[in-house]
């Protein structure tokens, strides 16, 4: 490192930095008349630092990426910030509503007293805002009500006392309602966070090399309030090799999520002990059958990777897709029923050449249609998307082309798992 600008006496090397002042000082003659100008020509430490700064290259790519990150962060924050600003603009609305109710009575004596209507402001506050703002609006309403009674000269009267007491009682109830609303909102937020963490434990995003195979996943849940649907996937590094499961539970909603969790839990428990894929399928079917209803079933495809090949068992699931010299579906020779319908699993083997990729997916890919009803051309689009050098880019391109074909967000769940042996060469992208 001394030759590239980091050397010096502390390095113990023979080479030193070109601007080192010690070597020229030893070469100076002893005459005073010559020594002074020579010393004036020696660079100082400040000059060295300035020259080093001038020689430092600028990195526009890094700056552009940093600015792009800032822009993306601003875009992500724009929606909650806009909602917060709208909420701030709405803060005076209950106060203004109370004032509009009180002004006619304060200005015109012939207008009948409308003390009870001042409760509209606290009601608006407790529905839209928290306890503090509701208390402020309640105090404002009570003060306006008292001012209306004083202006009308009815403060000592019984009628005003009844109306103002009713207003105070209503304000107290709105504060209680706002408090309960805050508690329910906090409880809902905590429940959603627990559900999110639980769902992430069920379906773990994967983008890593496992047992010599690169595994990358992409998942889309059609349900708005959930990240786990009826589609599922999981991987397990077992003594028998890397095993991958991709499946689809019949139905939607909470029952589908429950069966998804049961299927993944059964796979994680049995994948390490079953000696073959057929034994794994049989044991998993026996475990799931008591949990399934009369019309429930689970389609699934199982893959086990070995050097130069992959072993597959397909139980009523869309066939895997192999991308290499050509793109093709890996159909089983004999169809097998889904799990829960007493399948008789049969294993078949497929060679994996250097550069081949194996795509496991659910019917959200094959059954997607555009607004005119045209199905998504899986082979052609996969052939284009899987040319991407990096697996994550390939999955992103395939998902982008799928959403572009449908013209809207997907209405069905989708699970994509792309596997590629790590020792394989990266496929060349053909223009």
XYZ file of C-alpha atoms in Angstrom:
431
model
C 0.000 0.000 0.000
C 3.002 2.309 0.308
C 3.290 2.685 -3.462
C -0.309 3.828 -3.845
C -0.185 6.747 -1.478
C -0.230 5.278 2.035
C 3.503 4.717 2.721
C 5.809 6.476 5.108
C 8.209 5.831 7.916
C 5.574 4.026 9.985
C 5.007 1.384 7.251
C 8.466 -0.076 7.487
C 8.745 -0.102 3.667
C 11.330 1.362 1.348
C 8.970 3.511 -0.661
C 7.633 6.803 0.599
C 5.081 9.283 -0.596
C 6.413 11.601 -3.385
C 5.689 14.705 -1.349
C 7.691 13.578 1.723
C 9.744 16.569 2.918
C 12.337 14.610 4.850
C 14.222 13.236 1.848
C 14.720 16.581 0.013
C 15.783 18.220 3.306
C 18.658 15.722 3.648
C 19.761 16.451 0.078
C 19.926 20.250 0.587
C 23.368 21.817 0.640
C 24.569 23.502 3.801
C 24.867 27.008 2.294
C 22.317 29.369 3.833
C 21.701 31.173 0.581
C 20.602 28.016 -1.149
C 18.791 26.462 1.790
C 16.200 29.222 2.173
C 14.743 29.067 -1.354
C 14.835 25.302 -1.273
C 12.849 25.253 1.933
C 10.337 27.680 0.484
C 9.721 25.200 -2.339
C 8.983 22.312 0.049
C 5.261 21.433 0.242
C 3.595 21.821 3.603
C 1.130 19.351 5.078
C -1.734 21.674 4.095
C -0.540 21.704 0.485
C -0.355 17.909 0.497
C -3.932 17.619 1.786
C -5.193 20.102 -0.821
C -3.458 18.174 -3.632
C -4.906 14.929 -2.321
C -8.379 16.427 -2.285
C -7.954 17.691 -5.838
C -6.873 14.225 -6.966
C -9.867 12.519 -5.374
C -12.360 11.437 -8.065
C -15.993 12.444 -7.950
C -18.558 9.677 -7.981
C -21.664 10.895 -9.790
C -23.151 7.421 -9.700
C -23.039 7.320 -5.905
C -24.472 10.835 -5.692
C -27.275 9.937 -8.093
C -28.120 6.819 -6.114
C -28.127 8.808 -2.898
C -30.439 11.435 -4.392
C -32.664 8.696 -5.787
C -32.895 7.126 -2.331
C -33.894 10.495 -0.869
C -36.565 10.931 -3.543
C -37.968 7.468 -2.867
C -38.032 8.207 0.850
C -39.884 11.458 0.203
C -42.417 9.627 -1.980
C -42.979 7.019 0.723
C -43.522 9.717 3.304
C -45.729 11.838 1.059
C -48.907 9.844 1.707
C -48.791 9.880 5.539
C -47.596 13.491 5.523
C -50.511 14.501 3.292
C -52.935 12.719 5.618
C -51.356 14.446 8.609
C -51.690 17.872 6.970
C -55.325 17.171 6.109
C -55.946 16.197 9.731
C -54.334 19.449 10.885
C -56.549 21.465 8.570
C -59.597 19.683 10.010
C -58.671 20.434 13.626
C -60.573 23.776 13.759
C -63.693 22.296 12.123
C -65.507 21.324 15.381
C -64.615 24.700 16.932
C -65.951 26.553 13.895
C -69.123 24.435 13.902
C -69.829 25.403 17.525
C -69.141 29.050 16.768
C -71.540 29.049 13.805
C -74.271 27.651 16.049
C -73.676 30.236 18.787
C -73.191 33.376 16.664
C -76.871 33.825 15.619
C -78.020 33.621 19.254
C -75.301 36.010 20.413
C -76.042 38.609 17.723
C -79.822 38.347 17.366
C -81.863 38.197 20.546
C -84.992 36.853 18.822
C -83.283 33.594 17.814
C -84.305 30.746 20.138
C -81.417 29.369 22.268
C -79.648 26.403 20.663
C -77.450 25.330 23.565
C -78.058 21.627 23.008
C -76.898 21.855 19.370
C -73.429 22.848 20.587
C -72.909 19.143 21.251
C -72.276 18.716 17.500
C -68.709 20.018 17.917
C -67.679 17.475 20.619
C -69.299 14.678 18.622
C -67.246 15.597 15.541
C -64.092 15.805 17.655
C -64.512 12.415 19.341
C -65.097 10.712 15.992
C -62.127 12.257 14.189
C -59.558 13.206 16.853
C -58.162 12.167 20.213
C -59.014 12.904 23.822
C -57.094 16.161 24.110
C -58.746 17.789 21.134
C -62.151 16.532 22.282
C -61.634 18.102 25.717
C -60.683 21.418 24.102
C -63.818 21.370 21.931
C -65.957 20.457 24.942
C -64.617 23.420 26.920
C -65.234 25.659 23.921
C -68.821 24.388 23.595
C -69.517 24.846 27.308
C -68.130 28.390 27.229
C -70.222 29.292 24.179
C -73.323 27.797 25.817
C -72.757 29.837 28.952
C -72.227 32.974 26.842
C -75.500 32.306 25.030
C -77.334 32.033 28.385
C -75.804 35.242 29.691
C -76.657 37.077 26.479
C -80.273 35.943 26.680
C -80.529 36.716 30.383
C -81.622 33.157 31.161
C -78.621 32.049 33.227
C -80.451 31.717 36.519
C -83.417 30.028 34.809
C -84.351 26.370 35.105
C -84.647 25.795 31.367
C -81.117 27.011 30.709
C -79.808 24.976 33.630
C -81.339 21.805 32.183
C -80.004 22.495 28.683
C -76.508 23.415 29.852
C -76.370 20.368 32.156
C -77.338 18.185 29.217
C -74.545 19.792 27.180
C -72.009 19.082 29.927
C -73.197 15.486 30.214
C -72.921 15.014 26.447
C -69.417 16.500 26.489
C -68.381 14.043 29.200
C -69.723 11.153 27.135
C -67.837 12.329 24.030
C -64.575 12.454 26.011
C -65.212 8.900 27.208
C -65.987 7.820 23.636
C -62.756 9.427 22.387
C -60.788 7.593 25.081
C -62.353 4.267 24.152
C -61.646 4.960 20.477
C -57.968 5.594 21.235
C -57.747 2.338 23.183
C -59.389 0.367 20.400
C -57.110 1.972 17.813
C -54.029 1.080 19.862
C -55.250 -2.476 20.368
C -55.947 -2.835 16.644
C -52.468 -1.545 15.783
C -50.859 -4.033 18.177
C -52.970 -6.866 16.793
C -51.984 -5.986 13.244
C -48.320 -5.910 14.216
C -48.577 -9.336 15.863
C -50.382 -10.662 12.786
C -47.718 -9.209 10.497
C -44.890 -10.823 12.484
C -46.754 -14.133 12.573
C -47.385 -14.042 8.839
C -43.729 -13.293 8.148
C -42.818 -16.336 10.257
C -45.160 -18.463 8.141
C -43.918 -17.214 4.768
C -40.303 -16.122 5.043
C -38.954 -14.080 2.133
C -35.905 -15.941 0.783
C -33.028 -14.577 -1.262
C -29.924 -16.619 -0.518
C -27.857 -19.661 -1.426
C -28.950 -22.847 0.329
C -26.963 -26.070 0.015
C -25.370 -24.956 -3.261
C -28.600 -23.648 -4.831
C -29.662 -20.040 -5.179
C -33.262 -19.648 -4.016
C -35.257 -16.461 -4.525
C -38.948 -15.891 -3.823
C -41.666 -13.411 -4.725
C -45.105 -13.400 -3.101
C -48.308 -11.458 -3.621
C -51.390 -11.715 -1.424
C -54.667 -10.563 -2.916
C -56.216 -9.891 0.514
C -55.883 -6.267 1.561
C -55.391 -6.733 5.310
C -53.098 -9.771 5.098
C -49.697 -10.767 3.757
C -50.489 -14.499 3.712
C -53.122 -16.048 1.484
C -53.900 -19.458 0.088
C -50.611 -19.798 -1.823
C -47.581 -21.078 0.039
C -43.928 -22.001 -0.287
C -41.114 -23.174 1.960
C -37.596 -24.615 1.770
C -35.665 -27.000 3.991
C -31.987 -27.986 3.936
C -32.194 -31.650 4.904
C -29.718 -34.558 5.051
C -31.198 -35.654 1.729
C -30.587 -32.328 0.004
C -32.417 -29.053 -0.457
C -36.174 -29.584 -0.568
C -38.641 -26.990 -1.840
C -42.428 -26.883 -1.498
C -44.818 -24.693 -3.488
C -48.541 -25.173 -2.992
C -52.014 -23.691 -3.217
C -54.789 -24.169 -0.671
C -58.338 -24.267 -1.964
C -60.401 -21.283 -0.903
C -59.707 -17.871 0.546
C -59.956 -16.057 3.848
C -59.036 -17.217 7.325
C -59.639 -20.900 6.570
C -57.120 -20.730 3.723
C -54.576 -19.011 5.983
C -55.085 -21.709 8.614
C -54.541 -24.509 6.081
C -51.505 -22.670 4.713
C -49.961 -22.576 8.183
C -50.799 -26.254 8.743
C -49.233 -27.292 5.437
C -46.021 -25.327 6.017
C -45.728 -26.573 9.605
C -46.168 -30.171 8.433
C -43.549 -29.736 5.716
C -41.036 -28.227 8.142
C -41.514 -31.125 10.525
C -41.475 -33.990 8.016
C -38.939 -32.760 5.453
C -35.984 -33.645 7.682
C -37.052 -37.222 8.467
C -38.716 -38.553 5.301
C -36.050 -40.394 3.272
C -37.744 -39.777 -0.105
C -40.111 -37.259 -1.603
C -42.821 -39.881 -2.002
C -42.585 -40.718 1.708
C -42.714 -37.001 2.524
C -45.860 -36.526 0.434
C -47.546 -39.529 1.998
C -46.784 -38.388 5.534
C -47.885 -34.830 4.829
C -51.143 -36.023 3.259
C -51.868 -38.182 6.320
C -51.248 -35.199 8.579
C -53.396 -32.750 6.614
C -56.386 -35.000 5.907
C -57.975 -34.625 9.390
C -57.657 -30.827 9.100
C -59.360 -30.599 5.691
C -63.062 -30.268 5.088
C -65.043 -32.435 2.672
C -64.257 -30.144 -0.271
C -60.804 -28.918 0.792
C -57.531 -29.938 -0.808
C -54.012 -28.608 -1.338
C -52.223 -28.719 -4.674
C -48.459 -28.914 -4.242
C -45.218 -29.574 -6.058
C -42.151 -30.865 -4.212
C -38.571 -30.515 -5.453
C -35.379 -32.109 -4.157
C -32.079 -30.880 -5.597
C -29.143 -33.179 -6.228
C -25.926 -32.637 -8.241
C -26.930 -32.222 -11.893
C -30.620 -32.978 -11.391
C -33.814 -32.212 -9.533
C -36.355 -34.759 -8.296
C -39.992 -33.734 -8.499
C -43.344 -34.904 -7.139
C -46.391 -33.050 -8.456
C -49.745 -33.364 -6.692
C -52.257 -31.626 -8.957
C -50.172 -28.441 -9.179
C -49.130 -26.418 -12.257
C -45.914 -27.997 -13.611
C -42.547 -26.388 -12.876
C -40.821 -24.484 -15.639
C -37.204 -25.071 -16.628
C -35.290 -22.290 -18.360
C -32.026 -23.033 -20.114
C -31.301 -23.659 -23.751
C -35.075 -23.630 -24.075
C -38.034 -22.914 -21.816
C -40.359 -25.852 -21.139
C -42.865 -27.193 -18.661
C -41.819 -30.253 -16.648
C -45.029 -32.244 -16.769
C -45.298 -35.486 -14.765
C -45.853 -38.660 -16.755
C -48.767 -39.721 -14.540
C -51.045 -37.089 -12.933
C -51.357 -37.262 -9.129
C -54.341 -35.899 -7.128
C -53.808 -33.047 -4.664
C -53.137 -33.532 -0.972
C -56.286 -34.477 0.883
C -57.631 -36.577 -2.027
C -55.554 -39.699 -1.316
C -52.715 -39.107 -3.786
C -50.359 -41.874 -4.903
C -47.182 -39.846 -5.377
C -44.730 -40.720 -8.115
C -41.307 -39.162 -8.389
C -39.662 -38.137 -11.662
C -36.208 -36.715 -12.313
C -35.090 -33.884 -14.548
C -31.523 -32.964 -15.467
C -30.238 -29.483 -14.742
C -27.562 -28.301 -17.140
C -25.162 -25.469 -16.260
C -27.134 -22.214 -16.451
C -30.561 -23.848 -16.071
C -33.140 -22.299 -13.803
C -36.196 -23.914 -12.241
C -39.300 -21.783 -11.663
C -41.960 -23.054 -9.268
C -45.194 -21.050 -9.218
C -48.896 -21.124 -8.406
C -51.960 -20.733 -10.609
C -51.944 -16.971 -10.040
C -49.452 -16.917 -12.921
C -51.236 -19.250 -15.340
C -54.790 -18.035 -14.686
C -54.067 -14.290 -14.925
C -55.986 -12.592 -17.741
C -56.127 -9.185 -19.331
C -59.393 -7.150 -19.451
C -60.371 -8.951 -22.683
C -59.928 -12.410 -21.149
C -56.651 -13.353 -22.835
C -54.549 -15.587 -20.563
C -51.010 -14.654 -19.665
C -48.529 -16.332 -22.078
C -46.381 -18.008 -19.463
C -43.793 -19.641 -21.745
C -43.094 -16.582 -23.862
C -43.015 -14.117 -20.979
C -40.923 -16.426 -18.812
C -38.442 -16.877 -21.666
C -37.958 -13.102 -21.761
C -37.926 -12.507 -18.008
C -35.582 -15.349 -17.073
C -32.877 -13.945 -19.347
C -32.116 -11.392 -16.662
C -28.648 -12.026 -15.208
C -29.722 -11.930 -11.558
C -32.525 -14.151 -10.219
C -34.158 -11.329 -8.274
C -34.254 -9.184 -11.406
C -35.785 -12.099 -13.309
C -38.605 -12.473 -10.769
C -39.176 -8.715 -10.714
C -39.358 -8.578 -14.514
C -41.782 -11.510 -14.655
C -44.036 -9.943 -12.005
C -43.929 -6.561 -13.769
C -44.875 -8.115 -17.114
C -47.702 -10.024 -15.394
C -49.217 -6.880 -13.873
C -48.769 -5.058 -17.187
C -50.725 -7.855 -18.890
C -53.607 -7.749 -16.400
C -53.631 -3.946 -16.388
C -54.371 -3.794 -12.654
C -53.307 -5.319 -9.359
C -53.586 -9.078 -9.204
C -56.870 -10.405 -7.874
C -55.418 -13.821 -7.023
C -52.594 -14.904 -4.757
C -49.251 -15.581 -6.402
C -46.113 -17.392 -5.238
C -42.922 -17.526 -7.322
C -39.817 -19.513 -6.345
C -36.786 -19.390 -8.660
C -34.003 -21.916 -8.068
C -30.599 -22.051 -9.742
C -27.597 -24.189 -8.773
C -24.910 -21.805 -7.503
C -22.202 -23.505 -9.508
C -24.069 -22.861 -12.739
C -22.995 -20.114 -15.037
C -25.195 -17.047 -15.390
C -27.198 -17.254 -18.614
C -26.208 -14.816 -21.320
C -28.817 -12.165 -21.978
C -29.782 -12.285 -25.629
C -30.870 -8.906 -27.074
